[in-house]
Short mmCIF file of C-alpha atoms in Angstrom, two decimals:
data_model
loop_
_atom_site.label_atom_id
_atom_site.label_comp_id
_atom_site.label_asym_id
_atom_site.label_seq_id
_atom_site.Cartn_x
_atom_site.Cartn_y
_atom_site.Cartn_z
CA MET A 1377 80.94 109.69 83.19
CA THR A 1378 80.71 109.33 86.96
CA HIS A 1379 82.78 111.45 89.30
CA ASP A 1380 85.52 108.80 89.44
CA GLY A 1381 85.79 108.38 85.69
CA GLU A 1382 83.72 105.21 85.25
CA PRO A 1383 81.22 105.20 82.34
CA LEU A 1384 77.60 105.66 83.34
CA PRO A 1385 75.10 102.89 82.52
CA GLY A 1386 74.12 103.11 78.88
CA GLY A 1387 77.38 104.84 77.92
CA ASP A 1388 79.24 104.28 74.70
CA THR A 1389 81.76 101.77 76.03
CA PRO A 1390 79.98 99.16 78.18
CA VAL A 1391 82.20 96.49 79.70
CA PRO A 1392 80.84 92.90 79.96
CA PRO A 1393 80.58 91.90 83.62
CA VAL A 1394 82.59 89.06 85.09
CA ARG A 1395 80.41 86.82 87.27
CA GLY A 1396 81.45 85.98 90.80
CA ASP A 1397 82.27 82.39 89.82
CA GLY A 1398 84.75 83.64 87.21
CA THR A 1399 82.82 82.16 84.28
CA GLY A 1400 81.68 85.40 82.71
CA PRO A 1401 83.53 87.03 79.81
CA HIS A 1402 86.80 88.73 80.62
CA PRO A 1403 86.54 92.53 80.31
CA ALA A 1404 89.09 92.42 77.49
CA ALA A 1405 87.40 89.56 75.60
CA GLY A 1406 87.23 90.16 71.87
CA ARG A 1407 89.61 93.10 72.00
CA ALA A 1408 92.90 93.01 70.13
CA GLU A 1409 95.93 93.17 72.39
CA GLU A 1410 97.07 96.75 72.88
CA PRO A 1411 100.63 97.68 71.93
CA GLY A 1412 102.80 99.03 74.71
CA GLY A 1413 102.77 102.73 75.43
CA LEU A 1414 105.61 105.24 75.14
CA ILE A 1415 107.43 106.28 78.33
CA ILE A 1416 108.90 109.79 78.36
CA PHE A 1417 111.20 109.64 81.38
CA LEU A 1418 112.18 113.01 82.87
CA ASN A 1419 115.26 112.39 85.02
CA GLY A 1420 116.56 115.26 87.10
CA THR A 1421 117.15 116.43 90.65
CA SER A 1422 114.57 117.86 92.96
CA SER A 1423 113.61 121.40 91.87
CA SER A 1424 115.07 120.91 88.37
CA GLY A 1425 111.70 121.55 86.69
CA LYS A 1426 110.57 118.02 85.80
CA SER A 1427 106.97 118.52 86.88
CA SER A 1428 106.68 121.85 85.06
CA ILE A 1429 107.92 120.26 81.83
CA ALA A 1430 105.54 117.34 82.27
CA ARG A 1431 102.55 119.65 82.64
CA GLU A 1432 103.50 121.50 79.46
CA LEU A 1433 104.00 118.23 77.59
CA LEU A 1434 100.46 117.08 78.35
CA GLY A 1435 99.14 120.13 76.52
CA LEU A 1436 101.45 119.74 73.52
CA LEU A 1437 101.45 116.04 72.67
CA ASP A 1438 99.04 114.88 69.99
CA ARG A 1439 97.57 111.93 71.91
CA PRO A 1440 96.61 111.27 75.53
CA PHE A 1441 99.48 110.92 78.00
CA PHE A 1442 99.43 110.34 81.75
CA HIS A 1443 101.78 112.31 84.01
CA LEU A 1444 103.09 109.92 86.68
CA PRO A 1445 105.15 111.80 89.28
CA VAL A 1446 106.69 109.83 92.13
CA ASP A 1447 105.59 112.56 94.55
CA ALA A 1448 101.97 111.58 93.91
CA PHE A 1449 102.71 108.07 95.16
CA HIS A 1450 104.27 109.38 98.36
CA ALA A 1451 101.18 111.56 98.85
CA MET A 1452 98.94 108.46 98.74
CA ARG A 1453 100.59 106.98 101.84
CA SER A 1454 98.57 107.13 105.05
CA ASP A 1455 99.39 110.10 107.27
CA ARG A 1456 101.07 108.34 110.15
CA GLU A 1457 104.47 108.66 111.74
CA ILE A 1458 107.04 106.17 110.47
CA ALA A 1459 109.80 105.03 112.80
CA PRO A 1460 113.26 106.04 111.59
CA GLU A 1461 114.39 102.42 111.32
CA GLU A 1462 111.36 101.60 109.15
CA LEU A 1463 111.61 104.58 106.80
CA PRO A 1464 114.26 103.20 104.37
CA SER A 1465 112.26 100.04 103.65
CA VAL A 1466 108.99 101.99 103.34
CA LEU A 1467 110.57 104.36 100.83
CA ARG A 1468 112.22 101.58 98.85
CA ARG A 1469 108.92 99.69 98.58
CA THR A 1470 107.22 102.89 97.45
CA TRP A 1471 109.80 103.49 94.73
CA ALA A 1472 109.74 99.85 93.60
CA GLY A 1473 105.94 99.98 93.45
CA PHE A 1474 106.10 103.20 91.46
CA HIS A 1475 108.35 101.52 88.88
CA ARG A 1476 105.86 98.68 88.52
CA ALA A 1477 102.91 101.04 88.25
CA VAL A 1478 104.63 102.86 85.39
CA ALA A 1479 105.46 99.55 83.70
CA GLY A 1480 101.87 98.37 84.10
CA MET A 1481 100.36 101.54 82.65
CA ALA A 1482 102.66 101.34 79.64
CA ALA A 1483 102.07 97.60 79.17
CA ALA A 1484 98.33 98.31 78.96
CA GLY A 1485 98.98 100.66 76.03
CA ASN A 1486 99.03 103.96 77.91
CA ASP A 1487 101.55 106.67 77.01
CA VAL A 1488 103.13 108.13 80.14
CA VAL A 1489 105.38 110.99 81.23
CA VAL A 1490 107.47 109.91 84.21
CA ASP A 1491 108.76 112.53 86.65
CA TYR A 1492 111.45 110.80 88.74
CA PRO A 1493 115.10 111.19 89.82
CA LEU A 1494 117.40 108.24 89.14
CA SER A 1495 119.40 109.13 92.24
CA GLU A 1496 120.36 105.57 93.25
CA PRO A 1497 121.82 102.88 90.95
CA TRP A 1498 119.21 100.28 91.92
CA ARG A 1499 116.40 102.56 90.67
CA LEU A 1500 117.87 102.61 87.17
CA GLU A 1501 118.63 98.88 87.24
CA ASP A 1502 115.05 98.12 88.30
CA CYS A 1503 113.57 100.36 85.58
CA LEU A 1504 115.86 98.79 82.97
CA ALA A 1505 114.52 95.37 83.94
CA LEU A 1506 110.87 96.48 83.88
CA PHE A 1507 110.47 98.92 80.96
CA PRO A 1508 110.68 97.88 77.27
CA PRO A 1509 113.89 99.74 76.42
CA ARG A 1510 112.86 100.68 72.88
CA ASP A 1511 109.76 102.43 74.22
CA VAL A 1512 111.56 104.75 76.66
CA VAL A 1513 112.73 108.29 75.88
CA LEU A 1514 115.18 109.18 78.66
CA VAL A 1515 115.46 112.96 79.09
CA LYS A 1516 118.23 114.55 81.14
CA VAL A 1517 116.65 117.50 82.94
CA HIS A 1518 119.65 119.62 83.90
CA CYS A 1519 119.97 122.76 85.98
CA PRO A 1520 123.14 124.27 87.51
CA LEU A 1521 123.49 123.67 91.24
CA PRO A 1522 123.36 127.35 92.34
CA GLU A 1523 120.04 127.77 90.54
CA LEU A 1524 118.72 124.52 92.04
CA GLU A 1525 119.62 125.73 95.52
CA ARG A 1526 117.93 129.09 94.89
CA ARG A 1527 114.74 127.34 93.74
CA GLU A 1528 114.88 125.00 96.71
CA ARG A 1529 115.04 127.95 99.13
CA GLU A 1530 112.19 129.76 97.41
CA ARG A 1531 109.95 126.71 97.28
CA GLY A 1532 110.28 125.95 100.96
CA ASP A 1533 108.67 122.53 100.56
CA ARG A 1534 111.85 120.51 99.99
CA GLN A 1535 114.47 119.32 102.42
CA ALA A 1536 117.42 121.72 102.32
CA GLY A 1537 120.33 120.15 100.51
CA LEU A 1538 118.27 117.56 98.63
CA ALA A 1539 119.14 118.94 95.18
CA ALA A 1540 122.84 119.08 96.10
CA TYR A 1541 122.72 115.49 97.35
CA GLN A 1542 121.14 114.30 94.09
CA PHE A 1543 123.15 116.51 91.75
CA ASP A 1544 126.05 114.15 90.98
CA ARG A 1545 123.91 111.03 91.26
CA VAL A 1546 120.92 111.40 88.95
CA HIS A 1547 122.91 111.57 85.72
CA ALA A 1548 125.88 109.43 86.80
CA HIS A 1549 125.00 106.69 84.28
CA GLY A 1550 125.95 109.19 81.57
CA VAL A 1551 123.53 108.20 78.79
CA HIS A 1552 120.34 110.02 77.77
CA ASP A 1553 118.34 110.43 74.58
CA LEU A 1554 117.90 114.19 74.99
CA VAL A 1555 119.06 117.01 77.27
CA CYS A 1556 116.98 119.94 78.52
CA ASP A 1557 118.63 122.75 80.52
CA THR A 1558 115.92 124.42 82.60
CA ALA A 1559 118.16 127.36 83.50
CA ALA A 1560 118.46 128.25 79.81
CA MET A 1561 114.99 127.19 78.59
CA SER A 1562 111.47 127.62 79.93
CA PRO A 1563 109.36 124.54 80.75
CA LEU A 1564 107.34 125.19 77.59
CA ALA A 1565 110.48 125.40 75.43
CA CYS A 1566 111.76 122.15 76.97
CA ALA A 1567 108.43 120.46 76.30
CA ARG A 1568 108.48 121.62 72.68
CA ARG A 1569 112.02 120.27 72.32
CA ILE A 1570 110.91 116.87 73.57
CA ARG A 1571 107.79 116.85 71.39
CA ASP A 1572 109.82 117.72 68.28
CA PHE A 1573 112.39 115.04 69.11
CA LEU A 1574 109.88 112.17 69.22
CA PRO A 1575 109.04 111.62 65.51
CA GLY A 1576 112.63 111.06 64.40
CA ARG A 1577 114.20 109.78 67.61
CA PRO A 1578 117.29 107.67 66.94
CA PHE A 1579 117.86 104.05 67.85
CA PRO A 1580 119.24 102.36 69.83
CA THR A 1581 117.64 104.29 72.65
CA ALA A 1582 119.46 105.27 75.83
CA PHE A 1583 117.67 102.46 77.67
CA GLU A 1584 118.76 99.97 74.99
CA ARG A 1585 122.37 101.12 75.32
CA LEU A 1586 122.23 101.02 79.11
CA ARG A 1587 120.70 97.56 79.13
CA ALA A 1588 123.37 96.34 76.70
CA ARG A 1589 126.00 97.70 79.08
CA GLY A 1590 124.69 95.26 81.68
CA ALA A 1591 124.87 95.19 85.43
CA GLY A 1592 126.53 98.02 87.27
CA VAL A 1593 125.22 100.73 84.93
#
């Protein structure tokens, strides 16, 4: 493999080239259509432990998963000052793009762990429209507010008061497939709980129930 993950010439999985005029074979020619991937959606406030659970999950699950944290998408943005009046639209476009990136990865057959707070109603509504609801495991990552505030102070890399702002918002829709309390359980214990839940997970899923509820979830 090259440094950026592309197969070296002569590797085991060569991809037929597409000529500049568009007449060459499509890279997916002759390949059966991939089924959609599973989306494990970790929904919790800032500092609730979502990223720590996601990292543990990657080591426990029995097939390859991608960890897609929204913070990574913010980190990709160019390092330039954004005018205060522009910031809301820049952030909303980032979040909307993140939703579509997750949907695209899953549609291509990739299993993903999403690390993201559903702190505004439109975020949930957009994800409900984009993600196949039967393929989403929505996990409530809970932590009591005093512990969130303690973690926030100790981390020092989060805006003060962010967890408190999100606390009553992220779980306001009221429906999840599974609950993990990170004040009572370690990230590894939470990850094991999620892993053990997957084989026999019940239907309809939380996303199916939320979509059936309709607008204004």
